[in-house]
Amino acid sequence: MAVPRTAPILVASNRGPVSYTLGQDGSLTARRGGGGLVSGLSAIGPDANAVWVCAALGEGDRAAARRAGDSHLNPGDTGGQQVRMLDIAPDVFAAAYNGIANSVLWFIHHLLYQTPVEPVFDAEFADQWAAYEAYNAAFADALAEEAVDEAAVLVQDYHLALVPAMLRERRPDLRIGHFSHTPWAPPDYYRLLPDEVAAGVLRGILGGDRAAFLTERWAGAFADCCAAVLGAEIVRDGDGDGDGDGDGAATAVRFEGRETRLGVHGLGADADFLRQRSRQADVDERLTSLRAQIGPDRKSIVRVDRTELSKNIVRGLLAYRRLLETHPEWRERVVHVAFAYPSRQDLAVYRDYTERVRRIAEEINAEYGTEGWTPVALHVKDDFARSLAAYRLADVALVNPIRDGMNLVAKEVPVVSERGCALVLSREAGAYAELGDDALVVNPYDVEATARALDAALRMSDGERADRTKRLAAAATALPPQAWFLAQLRAL
């Protein structure tokens, strides 16, 4: 039976706003998610008839998707949102998600390959790429079925890079936007991809009316790739006569008779939610526990990350070890509270990285720890309330990714901080574009310089730290999730 076209606004993303656990008796338990998209979509209001299309991620999700069929999930599970969850074959999903999205596109945009030995694009990769195409086609089909005439469709992230062009073929009447939450690789690195794949991803995104990014830097890199790989024409600020020879920021890409506009929307922190949530009883309990673990009259250096390769946790620990080595006056006076929550543990390279983080933390504690002082307090079990507690007490926040589309931790800490927090920030984080003036900025590969920045942050006066934190918080909340989402919608 054909799905009725009812949605004037649609969102597509790999992960949806709800996940399901399948009980032994066949029952399903729903758990609602958080994050910018969930918060942003709620800004539209329940009467807008918006539909969210997402993929089933596990057995519980697949059971829920099968029971719903081509209809939407139970609105009681989704907070009233209309959600269509796609039951994509597990082998296709795994090849598209782990094989291509997380092991190829993520590595390309975050510059993570060890190029003497990887990547290797062989027959297995070709099969995985075919799965990625099938996965994107499933989303395009569902969106085409759900959308009313001239509906607005916001496609999210690198998982769904092919959807805009596929959807354009099925429904040329739609207004289609794509948003990239990751960085974008520069042309020389992007062209590690096989030629047809490199061109295919760009053509996919250019199928939309608009391609949006977290920073101007990433938008410019995308435009540069379109020019280098496709020979596309780039429209820039100052190009008054429309001949593409302006010298400012890239504003559009012209290719094969179409123009795709470029946009920048720097996702900000949700200040109201963070301040309210960070003062709840479970956060207070964890704050008391963390303070006891740190000890009285000691400063804290806090980091909160997934053990994602791009987050650069290992070099952060090495910089802290170097701080203790070169500035012995900080021994027994500071604790590095490191939250390293395991990520993508179904991939061997991530399991190995997580183990390396644990091993280095243990080495630092063995080398420098005393009976009353543990230099590194490493926590690996995900606990949002504990993260918020750490935000509240942090004297220094260490955010040193190799490369990051934005990095919301850098934006959240100043919002929640109680006494002011010095931010040590990688210049390769998207957040640098907005927060760089009031952070201590580091090259993420330079362990020596990062150690010096940690020392300067620890020595910063209370007054300067408080003043910087106020400015950081203002910049961090300039475009909260609801405004961020609506800005994309209006721009279509």
GROMACS .gro file of C-alpha atoms in nm:
model
  492
    1MET     CA    1   0.000   0.000   0.000
    2ALA     CA    2   0.137   0.342  -0.095
    3VAL     CA    3   0.236   0.573   0.187
    4PRO     CA    4   0.022   0.890   0.184
    5ARG     CA    5   0.215   1.210   0.127
    6THR     CA    6   0.162   1.407   0.445
    7ALA     CA    7   0.490   1.574   0.544
    8PRO     CA    8   0.574   1.934   0.450
    9ILE     CA    9   0.899   1.913   0.654
   10LEU     CA   10   1.124   1.608   0.675
   11VAL     CA   11   1.448   1.523   0.852
   12ALA     CA   12   1.667   1.228   0.756
   13SER     CA   13   1.948   1.093   0.973
   14ASN     CA   14   2.107   0.758   1.047
   15ARG     CA   15   2.015   0.769   1.416
   16GLY     CA   16   1.663   0.863   1.513
   17PRO     CA   17   1.513   1.020   1.824
   18VAL     CA   18   1.422   0.686   1.983
   19SER     CA   19   1.580   0.343   2.027
   20TYR     CA   20   1.422   0.015   2.133
   21THR     CA   21   1.525  -0.277   2.350
   22LEU     CA   22   1.370  -0.615   2.270
   23GLY     CA   23   1.268  -0.818   2.574
   24GLN     CA   24   1.281  -1.198   2.594
   25ASP     CA   25   0.902  -1.201   2.582
   26GLY     CA   26   0.900  -0.997   2.262
   27SER     CA   27   0.811  -0.672   2.434
   28LEU     CA   28   0.969  -0.347   2.323
   29THR     CA   29   1.099  -0.078   2.557
   30ALA     CA   30   1.154   0.265   2.403
   31ARG     CA   31   1.423   0.508   2.509
   32ARG     CA   32   1.414   0.863   2.376
   33GLY     CA   33   1.737   1.023   2.265
   34GLY     CA   34   1.873   1.373   2.307
   35GLY     CA   35   2.101   1.598   2.108
   36GLY     CA   36   2.071   1.889   1.873
   37LEU     CA   37   1.843   1.728   1.617
   38VAL     CA   38   1.587   1.616   1.874
   39SER     CA   39   1.589   1.960   2.032
   40GLY     CA   40   1.582   2.130   1.693
   41LEU     CA   41   1.290   1.936   1.552
   42SER     CA   42   1.086   2.015   1.862
   43ALA     CA   43   1.111   2.383   1.766
   44ILE     CA   44   0.880   2.324   1.472
   45GLY     CA   45   0.591   2.228   1.698
   46PRO     CA   46   0.358   1.925   1.694
   47ASP     CA   47   0.116   2.072   1.442
   48ALA     CA   48   0.368   2.107   1.159
   49ASN     CA   49   0.325   1.743   1.050
   50ALA     CA   50   0.702   1.698   1.024
   51VAL     CA   51   0.839   1.347   0.973
   52TRP     CA   52   1.177   1.210   1.081
   53VAL     CA   53   1.319   0.922   0.872
   54CYS     CA   54   1.592   0.715   1.038
   55ALA     CA   55   1.745   0.368   1.031
   56ALA     CA   56   1.689   0.077   1.267
   57LEU     CA   57   2.021   0.029   1.448
   58GLY     CA   58   1.969  -0.292   1.645
   59GLU     CA   59   1.735  -0.586   1.692
   60GLY     CA   60   1.493  -0.386   1.907
   61ASP     CA   61   1.475  -0.111   1.647
   62ARG     CA   62   1.424  -0.363   1.368
   63ALA     CA   63   1.139  -0.526   1.555
   64ALA     CA   64   0.974  -0.187   1.607
   65ALA     CA   65   1.026  -0.096   1.240
   66ARG     CA   66   0.876  -0.424   1.121
   67ARG     CA   67   0.573  -0.383   1.344
   68ALA     CA   68   0.519  -0.031   1.212
   69GLY     CA   69   0.566  -0.139   0.851
   70ASP     CA   70   0.546   0.163   0.622
   71SER     CA   71   0.371   0.359   0.895
   72HIS     CA   72   0.520   0.571   1.171
   73LEU     CA   73   0.632   0.453   1.512
   74ASN     CA   74   0.401   0.481   1.810
   75PRO     CA   75   0.397   0.855   1.894
   76GLY     CA   76   0.388   0.761   2.261
   77ASP     CA   77   0.743   0.629   2.217
   78THR     CA   78   0.870   0.933   2.028
   79GLY     CA   79   0.736   1.222   2.232
   80GLY     CA   80   0.469   1.289   1.972
   81GLN     CA   81   0.706   1.314   1.678
   82GLN     CA   82   0.623   1.131   1.357
   83VAL     CA   83   0.910   0.889   1.298
   84ARG     CA   84   0.954   0.639   1.018
   85MET     CA   85   1.223   0.386   1.100
   86LEU     CA   86   1.371   0.189   0.810
   87ASP     CA   87   1.437  -0.184   0.850
   88ILE     CA   88   1.742  -0.203   0.625
   89ALA     CA   89   1.891  -0.554   0.595
   90PRO     CA   90   2.152  -0.597   0.873
   91ASP     CA   91   2.434  -0.691   0.634
   92VAL     CA   92   2.362  -0.390   0.411
   93PHE     CA   93   2.344  -0.160   0.712
   94ALA     CA   94   2.670  -0.294   0.860
   95ALA     CA   95   2.858  -0.255   0.532
   96ALA     CA   96   2.725   0.097   0.476
   97TYR     CA   97   2.762   0.218   0.835
   98ASN     CA   98   3.082   0.051   0.953
   99GLY     CA   99   3.241  -0.027   0.618
  100ILE     CA  100   3.194   0.308   0.444
  101ALA     CA  101   3.057   0.581   0.673
  102ASN     CA  102   3.270   0.513   0.980
  103SER     CA  103   3.576   0.345   0.829
  104VAL     CA  104   3.616   0.550   0.510
  105LEU     CA  105   3.427   0.880   0.500
  106TRP     CA  106   3.492   0.956   0.868
  107PHE     CA  107   3.862   0.874   0.824
  108ILE     CA  108   3.888   1.089   0.513
  109HIS     CA  109   3.728   1.399   0.667
  110HIS     CA  110   3.923   1.367   0.993
  111LEU     CA  111   4.254   1.294   0.814
  112LEU     CA  112   4.303   0.973   1.013
  113TYR     CA  113   4.463   0.732   0.767
  114GLN     CA  114   4.818   0.604   0.808
  115THR     CA  115   4.879   0.650   0.437
  116PRO     CA  116   5.182   0.419   0.399
  117VAL     CA  117   4.953   0.123   0.469
  118GLU     CA  118   4.595   0.249   0.435
  119PRO     CA  119   4.346   0.290   0.280
  120VAL     CA  120   4.325  -0.007   0.046
  121PHE     CA  121   4.030   0.011  -0.193
  122ASP     CA  122   3.975  -0.345  -0.312
  123ALA     CA  123   3.688  -0.578  -0.402
  124GLU     CA  124   3.559  -0.576  -0.043
  125PHE     CA  125   3.542  -0.199  -0.053
  126ALA     CA  126   3.347  -0.216  -0.381
  127ASP     CA  127   3.089  -0.440  -0.215
  128GLN     CA  128   3.065  -0.205   0.082
  129TRP     CA  129   3.020   0.093  -0.147
  130ALA     CA  130   2.733  -0.085  -0.323
  131ALA     CA  131   2.574  -0.135   0.021
  132TYR     CA  132   2.620   0.235   0.098
  133GLU     CA  133   2.440   0.320  -0.227
  134ALA     CA  134   2.156   0.082  -0.137
  135TYR     CA  135   2.130   0.226   0.214
  136ASN     CA  136   2.108   0.581   0.077
  137ALA     CA  137   1.852   0.470  -0.183
  138ALA     CA  138   1.629   0.330   0.094
  139PHE     CA  139   1.625   0.673   0.258
  140ALA     CA  140   1.556   0.847  -0.073
  141ASP     CA  141   1.263   0.613  -0.139
  142ALA     CA  142   1.109   0.673   0.204
  143LEU     CA  143   1.150   1.050   0.185
  144ALA     CA  144   0.998   1.058  -0.163
  145GLU     CA  145   0.697   0.864  -0.036
  146GLU     CA  146   0.640   1.081   0.272
  147ALA     CA  147   0.687   1.433   0.131
  148VAL     CA  148   0.403   1.652   0.011
  149ASP     CA  149   0.460   1.860  -0.301
  150GLU     CA  150   0.745   2.112  -0.260
  151ALA     CA  151   0.824   1.989   0.091
  152ALA     CA  152   1.146   2.089   0.267
  153VAL     CA  153   1.387   1.802   0.338
  154LEU     CA  154   1.690   1.836   0.568
  155VAL     CA  155   1.934   1.546   0.518
  156GLN     CA  156   2.193   1.502   0.792
  157ASP     CA  157   2.559   1.405   0.771
  158TYR     CA  158   2.809   1.183   0.596
  159HIS     CA  159   2.600   0.867   0.632
  160LEU     CA  160   2.353   1.008   0.378
  161ALA     CA  161   2.575   1.196   0.134
  162LEU     CA  162   2.411   1.037  -0.172
  163VAL     CA  163   2.051   1.105  -0.067
  164PRO     CA  164   2.008   1.459  -0.207
  165ALA     CA  165   2.083   1.357  -0.567
  166MET     CA  166   1.886   1.034  -0.538
  167LEU     CA  167   1.590   1.220  -0.395
  168ARG     CA  168   1.616   1.488  -0.665
  169GLU     CA  169   1.574   1.214  -0.927
  170ARG     CA  170   1.264   1.080  -0.754
  171ARG     CA  171   1.109   1.412  -0.652
  172PRO     CA  172   1.245   1.716  -0.843
  173ASP     CA  173   0.978   1.935  -0.681
  174LEU     CA  174   1.130   1.911  -0.332
  175ARG     CA  175   1.352   2.165  -0.155
  176ILE     CA  176   1.650   1.962  -0.036
  177GLY     CA  177   1.927   2.059   0.202
  178HIS     CA  178   2.223   1.858   0.331
  179PHE     CA  179   2.410   1.934   0.653
  180SER     CA  180   2.759   1.800   0.729
  181HIS     CA  181   2.836   1.761   1.099
  182THR     CA  182   3.197   1.660   1.030
  183PRO     CA  183   3.488   1.859   0.892
  184TRP     CA  184   3.547   1.840   0.518
  185ALA     CA  185   3.880   1.717   0.387
  186PRO     CA  186   4.099   1.938   0.166
  187PRO     CA  187   4.118   1.826  -0.200
  188ASP     CA  188   4.456   1.651  -0.188
  189TYR     CA  189   4.343   1.431   0.101
  190TYR     CA  190   3.988   1.388  -0.027
  191ARG     CA  191   4.129   1.246  -0.348
  192LEU     CA  192   4.258   0.942  -0.162
  193LEU     CA  193   3.909   0.811  -0.241
  194PRO     CA  194   3.864   0.622  -0.568
  195ASP     CA  195   3.783   0.875  -0.840
  196GLU     CA  196   3.429   0.754  -0.897
  197VAL     CA  197   3.354   0.751  -0.524
  198ALA     CA  198   3.503   1.095  -0.467
  199ALA     CA  199   3.291   1.231  -0.751
  200GLY     CA  200   2.984   1.036  -0.638
  201VAL     CA  201   2.982   1.182  -0.286
  202LEU     CA  202   3.014   1.537  -0.421
  203ARG     CA  203   2.747   1.481  -0.686
  204GLY     CA  204   2.523   1.337  -0.416
  205ILE     CA  205   2.539   1.647  -0.198
  206LEU     CA  206   2.518   1.880  -0.500
  207GLY     CA  207   2.182   1.722  -0.579
  208GLY     CA  208   2.044   1.944  -0.304
  209ASP     CA  209   1.947   2.308  -0.323
  210ARG     CA  210   2.177   2.385  -0.033
  211ALA     CA  211   2.479   2.227   0.138
  212ALA     CA  212   2.550   2.352   0.489
  213PHE     CA  213   2.843   2.312   0.728
  214LEU     CA  214   2.944   2.396   1.082
  215THR     CA  215   3.215   2.645   0.985
  216GLU     CA  216   3.319   2.850   0.685
  217ARG     CA  217   3.642   2.648   0.673
  218TRP     CA  218   3.457   2.321   0.606
  219ALA     CA  219   3.227   2.485   0.350
  220GLY     CA  220   3.532   2.622   0.169
  221ALA     CA  221   3.702   2.281   0.165
  222PHE     CA  222   3.388   2.124   0.016
  223ALA     CA  223   3.382   2.388  -0.257
  224ASP     CA  224   3.752   2.333  -0.327
  225CYS     CA  225   3.688   1.958  -0.367
  226CYS     CA  226   3.401   2.026  -0.609
  227ALA     CA  227   3.635   2.238  -0.819
  228ALA     CA  228   3.927   1.993  -0.806
  229VAL     CA  229   3.733   1.669  -0.858
  230LEU     CA  230   3.436   1.776  -1.072
  231GLY     CA  231   3.564   2.090  -1.237
  232ALA     CA  232   3.269   2.275  -1.085
  233GLU     CA  233   3.248   2.655  -1.076
  234ILE     CA  234   3.267   2.819  -0.734
  235VAL     CA  235   3.074   3.140  -0.663
  236ARG     CA  236   3.240   3.359  -0.401
  237ASP     CA  237   3.162   3.671  -0.201
  238GLY     CA  238   3.234   3.979  -0.408
  239ASP     CA  239   3.140   3.809  -0.733
  240GLY     CA  240   2.904   4.084  -0.838
  241ASP     CA  241   2.881   3.992  -1.205
  242GLY     CA  242   2.813   3.624  -1.144
  243ASP     CA  243   3.120   3.497  -1.331
  244GLY     CA  244   3.255   3.305  -1.033
  245ASP     CA  245   3.571   3.513  -0.988
  246GLY     CA  246   3.502   3.669  -0.648
  247ASP     CA  247   3.779   3.644  -0.392
  248GLY     CA  248   3.580   3.596  -0.072
  249ALA     CA  249   3.418   3.296   0.095
  250ALA     CA  250   3.254   3.034  -0.126
  251THR     CA  251   2.877   3.092  -0.142
  252ALA     CA  252   2.761   2.841  -0.407
  253VAL     CA  253   2.873   2.564  -0.640
  254ARG     CA  254   2.760   2.556  -1.004
  255PHE     CA  255   2.769   2.218  -1.172
  256GLU     CA  256   2.588   2.065  -1.471
  257GLY     CA  257   2.336   2.344  -1.498
  258ARG     CA  258   2.243   2.359  -1.131
  259GLU     CA  259   2.352   2.583  -0.846
  260THR     CA  260   2.382   2.453  -0.492
  261ARG     CA  261   2.405   2.727  -0.232
  262LEU     CA  262   2.648   2.691   0.057
  263GLY     CA  263   2.565   2.783   0.415
  264VAL     CA  264   2.727   2.789   0.758
  265HIS     CA  265   2.541   2.723   1.084
  266GLY     CA  266   2.763   2.682   1.391
  267LEU     CA  267   2.561   2.457   1.620
  268GLY     CA  268   2.564   2.600   1.972
  269ALA     CA  269   2.503   2.466   2.319
  270ASP     CA  270   2.153   2.448   2.465
  271ALA     CA  271   2.209   2.677   2.764
  272ASP     CA  272   1.865   2.642   2.923
  273PHE     CA  273   1.876   2.263   2.915
  274LEU     CA  274   2.235   2.240   3.037
  275ARG     CA  275   2.191   2.479   3.327
  276GLN     CA  276   1.870   2.313   3.441
  277ARG     CA  277   1.999   1.956   3.400
  278SER     CA  278   2.334   2.029   3.565
  279ARG     CA  279   2.164   2.135   3.890
  280GLN     CA  280   1.962   1.818   3.943
  281ALA     CA  281   2.014   1.585   4.236
  282ASP     CA  282   2.199   1.308   4.048
  283VAL     CA  283   2.454   1.563   3.922
  284ASP     CA  284   2.498   1.700   4.275
  285GLU     CA  285   2.568   1.347   4.401
  286ARG     CA  286   2.832   1.288   4.135
  287LEU     CA  287   2.985   1.629   4.203
  288THR     CA  288   3.033   1.535   4.567
  289SER     CA  289   3.193   1.206   4.463
  290LEU     CA  290   3.427   1.371   4.211
  291ARG     CA  291   3.539   1.634   4.461
  292ALA     CA  292   3.620   1.359   4.709
  293GLN     CA  293   3.817   1.174   4.441
  294ILE     CA  294   4.014   1.486   4.347
  295GLY     CA  295   4.079   1.586   4.705
  296PRO     CA  296   4.076   1.921   4.882
  297ASP     CA  297   4.271   2.221   4.751
  298ARG     CA  298   4.358   2.052   4.422
  299LYS     CA  299   4.289   2.184   4.076
  300SER     CA  300   4.127   1.974   3.805
  301ILE     CA  301   4.191   1.935   3.433
  302VAL     CA  302   3.878   1.784   3.278
  303ARG     CA  303   3.820   1.619   2.944
  304VAL     CA  304   3.498   1.449   2.829
  305ASP     CA  305   3.517   1.247   2.508
  306ARG     CA  306   3.431   0.926   2.336
  307THR     CA  307   3.737   0.712   2.260
  308GLU     CA  308   3.708   0.828   1.902
  309LEU     CA  309   4.041   0.838   1.718
  310SER     CA  310   3.998   1.202   1.621
  311LYS     CA  311   3.954   1.317   1.982
  312ASN     CA  312   4.329   1.287   2.047
  313ILE     CA  313   4.298   1.152   2.401
  314VAL     CA  314   4.638   0.982   2.389
  315ARG     CA  315   4.829   1.303   2.313
  316GLY     CA  316   4.626   1.480   2.582
  317LEU     CA  317   4.747   1.226   2.838
  318LEU     CA  318   5.103   1.257   2.710
  319ALA     CA  319   5.081   1.636   2.749
  320TYR     CA  320   4.960   1.595   3.107
  321ARG     CA  321   5.248   1.356   3.179
  322ARG     CA  322   5.488   1.612   3.031
  323LEU     CA  323   5.333   1.880   3.256
  324LEU     CA  324   5.407   1.670   3.564
  325GLU     CA  325   5.759   1.601   3.438
  326THR     CA  326   5.855   1.961   3.358
  327HIS     CA  327   5.659   2.131   3.637
  328PRO     CA  328   5.700   1.914   3.947
  329GLU     CA  329   5.530   2.186   4.151
  330TRP     CA  330   5.198   2.060   4.012
  331ARG     CA  331   5.247   1.710   4.149
  332GLU     CA  332   4.987   1.634   4.415
  333ARG     CA  333   4.821   1.968   4.332
  334VAL     CA  334   4.624   1.873   4.021
  335VAL     CA  335   4.417   1.579   3.899
  336HIS     CA  336   4.338   1.503   3.536
  337VAL     CA  337   3.974   1.387   3.532
  338ALA     CA  338   3.950   1.204   3.200
  339PHE     CA  339   3.619   1.069   3.080
  340ALA     CA  340   3.691   0.843   2.783
  341TYR     CA  341   3.370   0.668   2.694
  342PRO     CA  342   3.421   0.366   2.464
  343SER     CA  343   3.312   0.428   2.105
  344ARG     CA  344   3.264   0.200   1.803
  345GLN     CA  345   3.397  -0.103   1.986
  346ASP     CA  346   3.287  -0.328   1.701
  347LEU     CA  347   3.589  -0.194   1.509
  348ALA     CA  348   3.930  -0.333   1.612
  349VAL     CA  349   4.115  -0.004   1.567
  350TYR     CA  350   3.883   0.161   1.821
  351ARG     CA  351   3.920  -0.122   2.071
  352ASP     CA  352   4.297  -0.092   2.042
  353TYR     CA  353   4.282   0.284   2.090
  354THR     CA  354   4.061   0.254   2.398
  355GLU     CA  355   4.308   0.007   2.549
  356ARG     CA  356   4.598   0.242   2.476
  357VAL     CA  357   4.421   0.525   2.658
  358ARG     CA  358   4.372   0.301   2.958
  359ARG     CA  359   4.734   0.183   2.952
  360ILE     CA  360   4.885   0.534   2.939
  361ALA     CA  361   4.663   0.651   3.227
  362GLU     CA  362   4.784   0.356   3.432
  363GLU     CA  363   5.147   0.433   3.346
  364ILE     CA  364   5.112   0.796   3.460
  365ASN     CA  365   4.953   0.687   3.786
  366ALA     CA  366   5.225   0.428   3.844
  367GLU     CA  367   5.506   0.676   3.771
  368TYR     CA  368   5.379   0.980   3.961
  369GLY     CA  369   5.104   0.865   4.197
  370THR     CA  370   5.146   0.874   4.574
  371GLU     CA  371   4.952   0.722   4.859
  372GLY     CA  372   4.717   1.021   4.877
  373TRP     CA  373   4.716   1.130   4.511
  374THR     CA  374   4.612   0.961   4.188
  375PRO     CA  375   4.720   1.187   3.901
  376VAL     CA  376   4.467   1.056   3.644
  377ALA     CA  377   4.109   0.974   3.734
  378LEU     CA  378   3.999   0.779   3.426
  379HIS     CA  379   3.630   0.696   3.383
  380VAL     CA  380   3.519   0.476   3.093
  381LYS     CA  381   3.153   0.416   3.172
  382ASP     CA  382   2.927   0.666   2.998
  383ASP     CA  383   2.747   0.883   3.253
  384PHE     CA  384   2.601   1.215   3.138
  385ALA     CA  385   2.525   1.333   3.492
  386ARG     CA  386   2.889   1.273   3.590
  387SER     CA  387   3.006   1.464   3.282
  388LEU     CA  388   2.793   1.762   3.386
  389ALA     CA  389   2.935   1.742   3.737
  390ALA     CA  390   3.286   1.756   3.591
  391TYR     CA  391   3.188   2.060   3.383
  392ARG     CA  392   3.079   2.235   3.701
  393LEU     CA  393   3.403   2.184   3.894
  394ALA     CA  394   3.663   2.203   3.614
  395ASP     CA  395   3.944   2.455   3.653
  396VAL     CA  396   4.075   2.366   3.307
  397ALA     CA  397   3.897   2.196   3.017
  398LEU     CA  398   4.118   2.012   2.766
  399VAL     CA  399   3.963   1.986   2.418
  400ASN     CA  400   4.242   1.892   2.177
  401PRO     CA  401   4.096   1.698   1.883
  402ILE     CA  402   4.306   1.621   1.578
  403ARG     CA  403   4.009   1.748   1.381
  404ASP     CA  404   3.647   1.804   1.474
  405GLY     CA  405   3.344   1.938   1.291
  406MET     CA  406   3.250   2.150   1.593
  407ASN     CA  407   3.302   1.991   1.939
  408LEU     CA  408   3.014   2.070   2.170
  409VAL     CA  409   3.209   1.985   2.487
  410ALA     CA  410   3.413   2.302   2.429
  411LYS     CA  411   3.086   2.494   2.419
  412GLU     CA  412   2.911   2.317   2.705
  413VAL     CA  413   3.179   2.353   2.973
  414PRO     CA  414   3.172   2.736   2.987
  415VAL     CA  415   2.792   2.729   3.014
  416VAL     CA  416   2.791   2.495   3.314
  417SER     CA  417   3.112   2.603   3.490
  418GLU     CA  418   3.057   2.731   3.845
  419ARG     CA  419   3.374   2.933   3.904
  420GLY     CA  420   3.507   2.983   3.555
  421CYS     CA  421   3.711   2.740   3.351
  422ALA     CA  422   4.016   2.796   3.132
  423LEU     CA  423   3.969   2.629   2.793
  424VAL     CA  424   4.266   2.464   2.620
  425LEU     CA  425   4.138   2.422   2.265
  426SER     CA  426   4.273   2.266   1.947
  427ARG     CA  427   4.287   2.499   1.650
  428GLU     CA  428   4.157   2.205   1.443
  429ALA     CA  429   3.819   2.198   1.622
  430GLY     CA  430   3.535   2.376   1.445
  431ALA     CA  431   3.461   2.549   1.776
  432TYR     CA  432   3.791   2.736   1.737
  433ALA     CA  433   3.624   2.968   1.484
  434GLU     CA  434   3.394   3.101   1.759
  435LEU     CA  435   3.588   3.038   2.080
  436GLY     CA  436   3.950   3.089   1.975
  437ASP     CA  437   3.981   3.445   2.106
  438ASP     CA  438   3.917   3.342   2.467
  439ALA     CA  439   4.074   2.995   2.468
  440LEU     CA  440   4.435   2.886   2.501
  441VAL     CA  441   4.482   2.753   2.148
  442VAL     CA  442   4.709   2.458   2.067
  443ASN     CA  443   4.834   2.256   1.774
  444PRO     CA  444   4.685   1.915   1.864
  445TYR     CA  445   4.995   1.726   1.752
  446ASP     CA  446   5.233   1.933   1.967
  447VAL     CA  447   5.253   1.764   2.305
  448GLU     CA  448   5.512   2.009   2.438
  449ALA     CA  449   5.300   2.312   2.351
  450THR     CA  450   4.990   2.149   2.496
  451ALA     CA  451   5.174   2.087   2.823
  452ARG     CA  452   5.275   2.454   2.831
  453ALA     CA  453   4.914   2.557   2.766
  454LEU     CA  454   4.795   2.337   3.053
  455ASP     CA  455   5.047   2.505   3.283
  456ALA     CA  456   4.931   2.852   3.172
  457ALA     CA  457   4.567   2.753   3.220
  458LEU     CA  458   4.632   2.626   3.572
  459ARG     CA  459   4.810   2.951   3.660
  460MET     CA  460   4.541   3.179   3.517
  461SER     CA  461   4.397   3.417   3.777
  462ASP     CA  462   4.043   3.364   3.901
  463GLY     CA  463   3.934   3.697   3.758
  464GLU     CA  464   4.071   3.636   3.410
  465ARG     CA  465   3.930   3.285   3.404
  466ALA     CA  466   3.584   3.409   3.504
  467ASP     CA  467   3.589   3.686   3.242
  468ARG     CA  468   3.698   3.450   2.966
  469THR     CA  469   3.432   3.199   3.067
  470LYS     CA  470   3.155   3.458   3.037
  471ARG     CA  471   3.264   3.547   2.686
  472LEU     CA  472   3.305   3.182   2.591
  473ALA     CA  473   2.954   3.101   2.717
  474ALA     CA  474   2.804   3.388   2.518
  475ALA     CA  475   2.974   3.273   2.198
  476ALA     CA  476   2.890   2.907   2.268
  477THR     CA  477   2.517   2.972   2.293
  478ALA     CA  478   2.479   3.212   1.999
  479LEU     CA  479   2.295   2.951   1.789
  480PRO     CA  480   2.130   2.692   2.016
  481PRO     CA  481   1.987   2.375   1.860
  482GLN     CA  482   1.637   2.505   1.793
  483ALA     CA  483   1.764   2.823   1.628
  484TRP     CA  484   2.025   2.621   1.438
  485PHE     CA  485   1.760   2.391   1.296
  486LEU     CA  486   1.518   2.669   1.208
  487ALA     CA  487   1.796   2.866   1.039
  488GLN     CA  488   1.856   2.573   0.802
  489LEU     CA  489   1.485   2.540   0.736
  490ARG     CA  490   1.440   2.911   0.660
  491ALA     CA  491   1.743   2.908   0.429
  492LEU     CA  492   1.578   2.644   0.209
   0.00000   0.00000   0.00000
